[in-house]
Amino acid sequence: MSTEVMIEVNDLHKYFEDGEVLKGISLSVHRGETVVIIGPSGSGKTTFLRTLNGLETVTKGQILVNGYDITDKRVDINKARENIGMVFQHFNLFANMNVMKNLTLAPVDLKKATPADAEKDALQLLEKVGLADKAFVYPHQLSGGQKQRGAIARALCMHPDLLLFDEPTSALDPEMIGEVLAVMKQLSKERITMVVVTHEMGFAMEVADRVIFMDEGRIIEEGSPDEVLKNPKNPRTIDFLDKVLGI
């Protein structure tokens, strides 16, 4: 893992009409690191993740991604976002396009790749996620696990510096979760920088370089998987893991 800092978050706050959701988060993520964020529902995990690529504007604080201050109104957020891949809970594939078109749309439109080059790249990535035989089918013809693997391949088609995952397995049947986690494990081995919000504690234990526990809009505890998941110090972390893992 590199010592280069890819994400720098300083004193981040986010207010919605019904109150403050993020309450002063500061965090650094290094290039090649896999950071897993855990915590109860409503703790601000997804909101925090969405601020990292500008899907949520921040109320106060600063986020630097690859040197871009994405909280600066003068920064071209769309340009910055080209290097940040996002995989959503509900796949977000375009239903009216086949898998190949889903994958090649952004590289052709935004990175000005030729259609032939984009298709060649897409086929290689579909092979990587085990979907080479599904290139020309439509999303409704795919299982949930296949849709999510397709969504990961689509994110990879932009060759992003950073991949964000928002609970990528929570909408899947149990038998499909493993196939998606296997792809994510491989990406982690390849040292693609990833920030993952998940409830999959086994994945966090096996794959994360660092685990962050969030509650009520704050980072309560962070450290290695052994430190946070096996030997938590904060009473709130202990209580959460006791409920989730039954430890």
C-alpha atoms as a PDB file:
ATOM      1  CA  MET A   1       0.000   0.000   0.000  1.00  0.00           C
ATOM      2  CA  SER A   2       1.286   3.438  -0.949  1.00  0.00           C
ATOM      3  CA  THR A   3       2.023   6.211   1.528  1.00  0.00           C
ATOM      4  CA  GLU A   4       0.368   8.615  -0.918  1.00  0.00           C
ATOM      5  CA  VAL A   5      -2.860  10.082   0.449  1.00  0.00           C
ATOM      6  CA  MET A   6      -5.663   9.822  -2.117  1.00  0.00           C
ATOM      7  CA  ILE A   7      -8.551  11.130   0.022  1.00  0.00           C
ATOM      8  CA  GLU A   8      -8.214  13.783   2.700  1.00  0.00           C
ATOM      9  CA  VAL A   9     -11.371  14.688   4.641  1.00  0.00           C
ATOM     10  CA  ASN A  10     -11.211  17.562   7.113  1.00  0.00           C
ATOM     11  CA  ASP A  11     -13.928  18.364   9.674  1.00  0.00           C
ATOM     12  CA  LEU A  12     -16.822  17.355   7.434  1.00  0.00           C
ATOM     13  CA  HIS A  13     -20.354  18.385   8.405  1.00  0.00           C
ATOM     14  CA  LYS A  14     -23.605  17.746   6.560  1.00  0.00           C
ATOM     15  CA  TYR A  15     -26.995  19.127   7.538  1.00  0.00           C
ATOM     16  CA  PHE A  16     -30.359  18.108   6.139  1.00  0.00           C
ATOM     17  CA  GLU A  17     -33.634  19.812   7.039  1.00  0.00           C
ATOM     18  CA  ASP A  18     -34.216  17.406   9.903  1.00  0.00           C
ATOM     19  CA  GLY A  19     -30.781  17.817  11.465  1.00  0.00           C
ATOM     20  CA  GLU A  20     -27.052  17.200  11.273  1.00  0.00           C
ATOM     21  CA  VAL A  21     -26.106  13.871   9.687  1.00  0.00           C
ATOM     22  CA  LEU A  22     -22.299  14.182   9.574  1.00  0.00           C
ATOM     23  CA  LYS A  23     -20.729  15.763  12.637  1.00  0.00           C
ATOM     24  CA  GLY A  24     -17.104  16.619  12.023  1.00  0.00           C
ATOM     25  CA  ILE A  25     -15.563  13.672  10.146  1.00  0.00           C
ATOM     26  CA  SER A  26     -11.838  13.704   9.407  1.00  0.00           C
ATOM     27  CA  LEU A  27     -10.201  10.832   7.558  1.00  0.00           C
ATOM     28  CA  SER A  28      -7.323  10.008   5.214  1.00  0.00           C
ATOM     29  CA  VAL A  29      -7.291   7.137   2.713  1.00  0.00           C
ATOM     30  CA  HIS A  30      -4.057   6.039   1.049  1.00  0.00           C
ATOM     31  CA  ARG A  31      -3.632   4.908  -2.544  1.00  0.00           C
ATOM     32  CA  GLY A  32      -4.189   1.161  -2.788  1.00  0.00           C
ATOM     33  CA  GLU A  33      -5.974   0.936   0.564  1.00  0.00           C
ATOM     34  CA  THR A  34      -9.276  -0.870   1.161  1.00  0.00           C
ATOM     35  CA  VAL A  35     -11.249   0.951   3.840  1.00  0.00           C
ATOM     36  CA  VAL A  36     -14.460  -0.657   5.086  1.00  0.00           C
ATOM     37  CA  ILE A  37     -17.044   1.479   6.883  1.00  0.00           C
ATOM     38  CA  ILE A  38     -19.463  -0.275   9.248  1.00  0.00           C
ATOM     39  CA  GLY A  39     -22.122   0.962  11.628  1.00  0.00           C
ATOM     40  CA  PRO A  40     -25.845   0.902  12.363  1.00  0.00           C
ATOM     41  CA  SER A  41     -28.450   2.141   9.901  1.00  0.00           C
ATOM     42  CA  GLY A  42     -28.794   5.906  10.067  1.00  0.00           C
ATOM     43  CA  SER A  43     -25.215   6.449  11.236  1.00  0.00           C
ATOM     44  CA  GLY A  44     -24.322   8.578   8.180  1.00  0.00           C
ATOM     45  CA  LYS A  45     -22.264   5.969   6.280  1.00  0.00           C
ATOM     46  CA  THR A  46     -24.007   6.336   2.918  1.00  0.00           C
ATOM     47  CA  THR A  47     -24.220  10.121   3.191  1.00  0.00           C
ATOM     48  CA  PHE A  48     -20.491  10.244   3.883  1.00  0.00           C
ATOM     49  CA  LEU A  49     -19.737   8.010   0.900  1.00  0.00           C
ATOM     50  CA  ARG A  50     -21.881  10.175  -1.373  1.00  0.00           C
ATOM     51  CA  THR A  51     -19.976  13.301  -0.327  1.00  0.00           C
ATOM     52  CA  LEU A  52     -16.754  11.703  -1.605  1.00  0.00           C
ATOM     53  CA  ASN A  53     -17.851  12.054  -5.228  1.00  0.00           C
ATOM     54  CA  GLY A  54     -20.031  15.111  -4.883  1.00  0.00           C
ATOM     55  CA  LEU A  55     -23.422  13.368  -4.975  1.00  0.00           C
ATOM     56  CA  GLU A  56     -24.094  15.159  -1.681  1.00  0.00           C
ATOM     57  CA  THR A  57     -22.873  18.685  -1.143  1.00  0.00           C
ATOM     58  CA  VAL A  58     -21.241  19.362   2.213  1.00  0.00           C
ATOM     59  CA  THR A  59     -22.375  21.991   4.665  1.00  0.00           C
ATOM     60  CA  LYS A  60     -18.934  22.600   6.136  1.00  0.00           C
ATOM     61  CA  GLY A  61     -15.485  21.078   5.807  1.00  0.00           C
ATOM     62  CA  GLN A  62     -13.184  20.000   2.993  1.00  0.00           C
ATOM     63  CA  ILE A  63     -12.708  16.891   0.851  1.00  0.00           C
ATOM     64  CA  LEU A  64      -9.619  16.469  -1.304  1.00  0.00           C
ATOM     65  CA  VAL A  65      -9.615  13.575  -3.795  1.00  0.00           C
ATOM     66  CA  ASN A  66      -6.416  13.224  -5.808  1.00  0.00           C
ATOM     67  CA  GLY A  67      -5.674  16.843  -5.020  1.00  0.00           C
ATOM     68  CA  TYR A  68      -9.073  18.066  -6.277  1.00  0.00           C
ATOM     69  CA  ASP A  69     -10.949  20.006  -3.612  1.00  0.00           C
ATOM     70  CA  ILE A  70     -14.376  18.669  -4.528  1.00  0.00           C
ATOM     71  CA  THR A  71     -15.986  20.937  -1.924  1.00  0.00           C
ATOM     72  CA  ASP A  72     -14.731  24.009  -3.807  1.00  0.00           C
ATOM     73  CA  LYS A  73     -17.575  25.416  -5.912  1.00  0.00           C
ATOM     74  CA  ARG A  74     -15.048  26.393  -8.614  1.00  0.00           C
ATOM     75  CA  VAL A  75     -13.912  22.796  -9.193  1.00  0.00           C
ATOM     76  CA  ASP A  76     -15.443  20.941 -12.155  1.00  0.00           C
ATOM     77  CA  ILE A  77     -17.060  18.136 -10.177  1.00  0.00           C
ATOM     78  CA  ASN A  78     -17.869  16.169 -13.324  1.00  0.00           C
ATOM     79  CA  LYS A  79     -14.198  16.157 -14.304  1.00  0.00           C
ATOM     80  CA  ALA A  80     -13.154  15.094 -10.806  1.00  0.00           C
ATOM     81  CA  ARG A  81     -15.850  12.401 -10.787  1.00  0.00           C
ATOM     82  CA  GLU A  82     -14.465  10.760 -13.947  1.00  0.00           C
ATOM     83  CA  ASN A  83     -11.771   9.199 -11.756  1.00  0.00           C
ATOM     84  CA  ILE A  84     -14.164   8.063  -9.004  1.00  0.00           C
ATOM     85  CA  GLY A  85     -16.215   4.923  -9.661  1.00  0.00           C
ATOM     86  CA  MET A  86     -19.395   4.322  -7.670  1.00  0.00           C
ATOM     87  CA  VAL A  87     -21.235   1.038  -7.209  1.00  0.00           C
ATOM     88  CA  PHE A  88     -24.716   1.448  -5.764  1.00  0.00           C
ATOM     89  CA  GLN A  89     -26.900  -0.792  -3.650  1.00  0.00           C
ATOM     90  CA  HIS A  90     -29.477  -1.206  -6.437  1.00  0.00           C
ATOM     91  CA  PHE A  91     -27.076  -1.524  -9.394  1.00  0.00           C
ATOM     92  CA  ASN A  92     -28.404   1.510 -11.342  1.00  0.00           C
ATOM     93  CA  LEU A  93     -27.818  -0.105 -14.736  1.00  0.00           C
ATOM     94  CA  PHE A  94     -29.733   1.541 -17.580  1.00  0.00           C
ATOM     95  CA  ALA A  95     -32.671  -0.804 -18.259  1.00  0.00           C
ATOM     96  CA  ASN A  96     -33.055   0.263 -21.904  1.00  0.00           C
ATOM     97  CA  MET A  97     -29.438  -0.587 -22.807  1.00  0.00           C
ATOM     98  CA  ASN A  98     -27.716  -3.942 -23.055  1.00  0.00           C
ATOM     99  CA  VAL A  99     -24.764  -4.693 -20.798  1.00  0.00           C
ATOM    100  CA  MET A 100     -22.192  -3.686 -23.422  1.00  0.00           C
ATOM    101  CA  LYS A 101     -23.867  -0.317 -24.004  1.00  0.00           C
ATOM    102  CA  ASN A 102     -24.062   0.244 -20.230  1.00  0.00           C
ATOM    103  CA  LEU A 103     -20.304  -0.277 -20.019  1.00  0.00           C
ATOM    104  CA  THR A 104     -19.202   1.709 -23.078  1.00  0.00           C
ATOM    105  CA  LEU A 105     -21.463   4.753 -22.752  1.00  0.00           C
ATOM    106  CA  ALA A 106     -19.314   6.777 -20.343  1.00  0.00           C
ATOM    107  CA  PRO A 107     -15.868   5.956 -21.830  1.00  0.00           C
ATOM    108  CA  VAL A 108     -17.089   7.006 -25.300  1.00  0.00           C
ATOM    109  CA  ASP A 109     -19.000  10.112 -24.144  1.00  0.00           C
ATOM    110  CA  LEU A 110     -16.659  11.366 -21.410  1.00  0.00           C
ATOM    111  CA  LYS A 111     -13.206   9.998 -22.186  1.00  0.00           C
ATOM    112  CA  LYS A 112     -13.675  10.111 -25.963  1.00  0.00           C
ATOM    113  CA  ALA A 113     -12.697   6.470 -26.432  1.00  0.00           C
ATOM    114  CA  THR A 114     -13.525   5.009 -29.833  1.00  0.00           C
ATOM    115  CA  PRO A 115     -16.477   2.580 -29.745  1.00  0.00           C
ATOM    116  CA  ALA A 116     -14.170  -0.260 -30.847  1.00  0.00           C
ATOM    117  CA  ASP A 117     -11.642   0.417 -28.072  1.00  0.00           C
ATOM    118  CA  ALA A 118     -14.405   0.831 -25.491  1.00  0.00           C
ATOM    119  CA  GLU A 119     -15.986  -2.503 -26.509  1.00  0.00           C
ATOM    120  CA  LYS A 120     -12.628  -4.302 -26.377  1.00  0.00           C
ATOM    121  CA  ASP A 121     -11.995  -2.927 -22.891  1.00  0.00           C
ATOM    122  CA  ALA A 122     -15.547  -3.744 -21.770  1.00  0.00           C
ATOM    123  CA  LEU A 123     -15.220  -7.349 -22.918  1.00  0.00           C
ATOM    124  CA  GLN A 124     -11.998  -7.756 -20.938  1.00  0.00           C
ATOM    125  CA  LEU A 125     -13.683  -6.356 -17.828  1.00  0.00           C
ATOM    126  CA  LEU A 126     -16.769  -8.535 -18.282  1.00  0.00           C
ATOM    127  CA  GLU A 127     -14.413 -11.501 -18.484  1.00  0.00           C
ATOM    128  CA  LYS A 128     -12.825 -10.327 -15.244  1.00  0.00           C
ATOM    129  CA  VAL A 129     -16.173 -10.318 -13.411  1.00  0.00           C
ATOM    130  CA  GLY A 130     -17.399 -13.545 -15.022  1.00  0.00           C
ATOM    131  CA  LEU A 131     -19.941 -12.014 -17.401  1.00  0.00           C
ATOM    132  CA  ALA A 132     -18.292 -12.359 -20.803  1.00  0.00           C
ATOM    133  CA  ASP A 133     -21.293 -14.348 -22.072  1.00  0.00           C
ATOM    134  CA  LYS A 134     -23.757 -11.639 -20.988  1.00  0.00           C
ATOM    135  CA  ALA A 135     -22.372  -8.706 -22.993  1.00  0.00           C
ATOM    136  CA  PHE A 136     -25.406  -8.289 -25.225  1.00  0.00           C
ATOM    137  CA  VAL A 137     -28.257  -9.150 -22.877  1.00  0.00           C
ATOM    138  CA  TYR A 138     -30.357  -6.557 -21.040  1.00  0.00           C
ATOM    139  CA  PRO A 139     -30.337  -5.970 -17.267  1.00  0.00           C
ATOM    140  CA  HIS A 140     -33.751  -7.598 -16.778  1.00  0.00           C
ATOM    141  CA  GLN A 141     -32.244 -10.857 -18.078  1.00  0.00           C
ATOM    142  CA  LEU A 142     -29.603 -10.900 -15.316  1.00  0.00           C
ATOM    143  CA  SER A 143     -29.752 -12.144 -11.739  1.00  0.00           C
ATOM    144  CA  GLY A 144     -29.130  -9.649  -8.952  1.00  0.00           C
ATOM    145  CA  GLY A 145     -25.573 -10.865  -8.526  1.00  0.00           C
ATOM    146  CA  GLN A 146     -24.921 -10.569 -12.249  1.00  0.00           C
ATOM    147  CA  LYS A 147     -26.348  -7.044 -12.299  1.00  0.00           C
ATOM    148  CA  GLN A 148     -24.036  -6.012  -9.481  1.00  0.00           C
ATOM    149  CA  ARG A 149     -21.005  -7.585 -11.154  1.00  0.00           C
ATOM    150  CA  GLY A 150     -22.024  -5.716 -14.304  1.00  0.00           C
ATOM    151  CA  ALA A 151     -22.223  -2.502 -12.304  1.00  0.00           C
ATOM    152  CA  ILE A 152     -18.699  -3.111 -10.985  1.00  0.00           C
ATOM    153  CA  ALA A 153     -17.435  -3.712 -14.534  1.00  0.00           C
ATOM    154  CA  ARG A 154     -19.155  -0.498 -15.647  1.00  0.00           C
ATOM    155  CA  ALA A 155     -17.367   1.457 -12.918  1.00  0.00           C
ATOM    156  CA  LEU A 156     -14.050  -0.135 -13.918  1.00  0.00           C
ATOM    157  CA  CYS A 157     -14.530   0.879 -17.579  1.00  0.00           C
ATOM    158  CA  MET A 158     -13.576   4.429 -16.633  1.00  0.00           C
ATOM    159  CA  HIS A 159     -10.346   3.106 -15.054  1.00  0.00           C
ATOM    160  CA  PRO A 160     -10.987   5.135 -11.908  1.00  0.00           C
ATOM    161  CA  ASP A 161      -8.379   5.880  -9.275  1.00  0.00           C
ATOM    162  CA  LEU A 162     -10.981   5.257  -6.578  1.00  0.00           C
ATOM    163  CA  LEU A 163     -13.950   2.905  -6.226  1.00  0.00           C
ATOM    164  CA  LEU A 164     -16.796   3.611  -3.805  1.00  0.00           C
ATOM    165  CA  PHE A 165     -19.212   0.819  -2.847  1.00  0.00           C
ATOM    166  CA  ASP A 166     -22.490   1.626  -1.093  1.00  0.00           C
ATOM    167  CA  GLU A 167     -23.723  -1.616   0.512  1.00  0.00           C
ATOM    168  CA  PRO A 168     -23.180  -3.511  -2.756  1.00  0.00           C
ATOM    169  CA  THR A 169     -24.596  -6.812  -1.474  1.00  0.00           C
ATOM    170  CA  SER A 170     -27.533  -5.661   0.645  1.00  0.00           C
ATOM    171  CA  ALA A 171     -30.103  -6.053  -2.166  1.00  0.00           C
ATOM    172  CA  LEU A 172     -28.914  -9.551  -3.086  1.00  0.00           C
ATOM    173  CA  ASP A 173     -30.102 -13.021  -2.164  1.00  0.00           C
ATOM    174  CA  PRO A 174     -27.618 -14.776   0.138  1.00  0.00           C
ATOM    175  CA  GLU A 175     -26.293 -17.141  -2.536  1.00  0.00           C
ATOM    176  CA  MET A 176     -25.447 -14.190  -4.811  1.00  0.00           C
ATOM    177  CA  ILE A 177     -23.515 -12.244  -2.194  1.00  0.00           C
ATOM    178  CA  GLY A 178     -20.447 -14.469  -2.467  1.00  0.00           C
ATOM    179  CA  GLU A 179     -20.024 -13.945  -6.200  1.00  0.00           C
ATOM    180  CA  VAL A 180     -19.974 -10.155  -5.796  1.00  0.00           C
ATOM    181  CA  LEU A 181     -17.646 -10.243  -2.779  1.00  0.00           C
ATOM    182  CA  ALA A 182     -15.259 -12.490  -4.739  1.00  0.00           C
ATOM    183  CA  VAL A 183     -14.900  -9.795  -7.418  1.00  0.00           C
ATOM    184  CA  MET A 184     -14.328  -7.136  -4.754  1.00  0.00           C
ATOM    185  CA  LYS A 185     -11.690  -9.296  -3.044  1.00  0.00           C
ATOM    186  CA  GLN A 186      -9.831  -9.594  -6.345  1.00  0.00           C
ATOM    187  CA  LEU A 187      -9.923  -5.800  -6.842  1.00  0.00           C
ATOM    188  CA  SER A 188      -8.508  -5.355  -3.349  1.00  0.00           C
ATOM    189  CA  LYS A 189      -5.661  -7.759  -4.165  1.00  0.00           C
ATOM    190  CA  GLU A 190      -4.933  -5.633  -7.238  1.00  0.00           C
ATOM    191  CA  ARG A 191      -4.599  -2.656  -4.897  1.00  0.00           C
ATOM    192  CA  ILE A 192      -7.386  -0.580  -6.388  1.00  0.00           C
ATOM    193  CA  THR A 193      -8.263   2.053  -3.799  1.00  0.00           C
ATOM    194  CA  MET A 194     -11.692   1.213  -2.359  1.00  0.00           C
ATOM    195  CA  VAL A 195     -14.005   2.652   0.264  1.00  0.00           C
ATOM    196  CA  VAL A 196     -16.760   0.158   1.055  1.00  0.00           C
ATOM    197  CA  VAL A 197     -19.884   0.640   3.162  1.00  0.00           C
ATOM    198  CA  THR A 198     -21.083  -2.836   4.088  1.00  0.00           C
ATOM    199  CA  HIS A 199     -22.708  -5.075   6.682  1.00  0.00           C
ATOM    200  CA  GLU A 200     -20.563  -8.022   5.577  1.00  0.00           C
ATOM    201  CA  MET A 201     -18.295  -8.454   8.586  1.00  0.00           C
ATOM    202  CA  GLY A 202     -16.539 -11.479   7.097  1.00  0.00           C
ATOM    203  CA  PHE A 203     -15.523  -9.386   4.095  1.00  0.00           C
ATOM    204  CA  ALA A 204     -14.316  -6.605   6.397  1.00  0.00           C
ATOM    205  CA  MET A 205     -12.229  -9.056   8.417  1.00  0.00           C
ATOM    206  CA  GLU A 206     -10.690 -10.726   5.372  1.00  0.00           C
ATOM    207  CA  VAL A 207     -10.163  -7.853   2.957  1.00  0.00           C
ATOM    208  CA  ALA A 208     -10.022  -4.486   4.751  1.00  0.00           C
ATOM    209  CA  ASP A 209      -6.760  -2.742   5.470  1.00  0.00           C
ATOM    210  CA  ARG A 210      -8.704  -0.531   7.853  1.00  0.00           C
ATOM    211  CA  VAL A 211     -12.159  -0.696   9.409  1.00  0.00           C
ATOM    212  CA  ILE A 212     -14.067   2.450  10.413  1.00  0.00           C
ATOM    213  CA  PHE A 213     -17.005   2.247  12.802  1.00  0.00           C
ATOM    214  CA  MET A 214     -19.467   5.127  12.465  1.00  0.00           C
ATOM    215  CA  ASP A 215     -22.372   6.028  14.704  1.00  0.00           C
ATOM    216  CA  GLU A 216     -24.608   9.121  14.814  1.00  0.00           C
ATOM    217  CA  GLY A 217     -22.559  10.953  12.195  1.00  0.00           C
ATOM    218  CA  ARG A 218     -19.170  10.452  13.797  1.00  0.00           C
ATOM    219  CA  ILE A 219     -16.217   8.103  13.470  1.00  0.00           C
ATOM    220  CA  ILE A 220     -16.250   6.283  16.787  1.00  0.00           C
ATOM    221  CA  GLU A 221     -13.377   3.869  16.229  1.00  0.00           C
ATOM    222  CA  GLU A 222     -10.930   2.951  13.485  1.00  0.00           C
ATOM    223  CA  GLY A 223      -8.069   0.541  13.061  1.00  0.00           C
ATOM    224  CA  SER A 224      -7.112  -2.795  11.560  1.00  0.00           C
ATOM    225  CA  PRO A 225      -9.810  -5.490  11.285  1.00  0.00           C
ATOM    226  CA  ASP A 226      -8.251  -7.249  14.271  1.00  0.00           C
ATOM    227  CA  GLU A 227      -8.330  -4.073  16.342  1.00  0.00           C
ATOM    228  CA  VAL A 228     -11.878  -2.978  15.519  1.00  0.00           C
ATOM    229  CA  LEU A 229     -13.691  -6.273  14.937  1.00  0.00           C
ATOM    230  CA  LYS A 230     -11.903  -8.583  17.364  1.00  0.00           C
ATOM    231  CA  ASN A 231     -10.702  -6.194  20.066  1.00  0.00           C
ATOM    232  CA  PRO A 232     -12.925  -3.099  19.975  1.00  0.00           C
ATOM    233  CA  LYS A 233     -12.252  -0.505  22.673  1.00  0.00           C
ATOM    234  CA  ASN A 234     -15.237   1.820  22.443  1.00  0.00           C
ATOM    235  CA  PRO A 235     -18.369   0.650  24.318  1.00  0.00           C
ATOM    236  CA  ARG A 236     -20.578   1.652  21.368  1.00  0.00           C
ATOM    237  CA  THR A 237     -18.507  -0.468  18.962  1.00  0.00           C
ATOM    238  CA  ILE A 238     -18.607  -3.387  21.386  1.00  0.00           C
ATOM    239  CA  ASP A 239     -22.392  -3.114  21.697  1.00  0.00           C
ATOM    240  CA  PHE A 240     -22.860  -2.942  17.910  1.00  0.00           C
ATOM    241  CA  LEU A 241     -20.631  -5.952  17.218  1.00  0.00           C
ATOM    242  CA  ASP A 242     -22.274  -7.910  20.000  1.00  0.00           C
ATOM    243  CA  LYS A 243     -25.634  -7.441  18.276  1.00  0.00           C
ATOM    244  CA  VAL A 244     -24.278  -8.113  14.766  1.00  0.00           C
ATOM    245  CA  LEU A 245     -21.867 -10.940  15.457  1.00  0.00           C
ATOM    246  CA  GLY A 246     -23.159 -12.246  18.754  1.00  0.00           C
ATOM    247  CA  ILE A 247     -19.696 -12.036  20.305  1.00  0.00           C
END
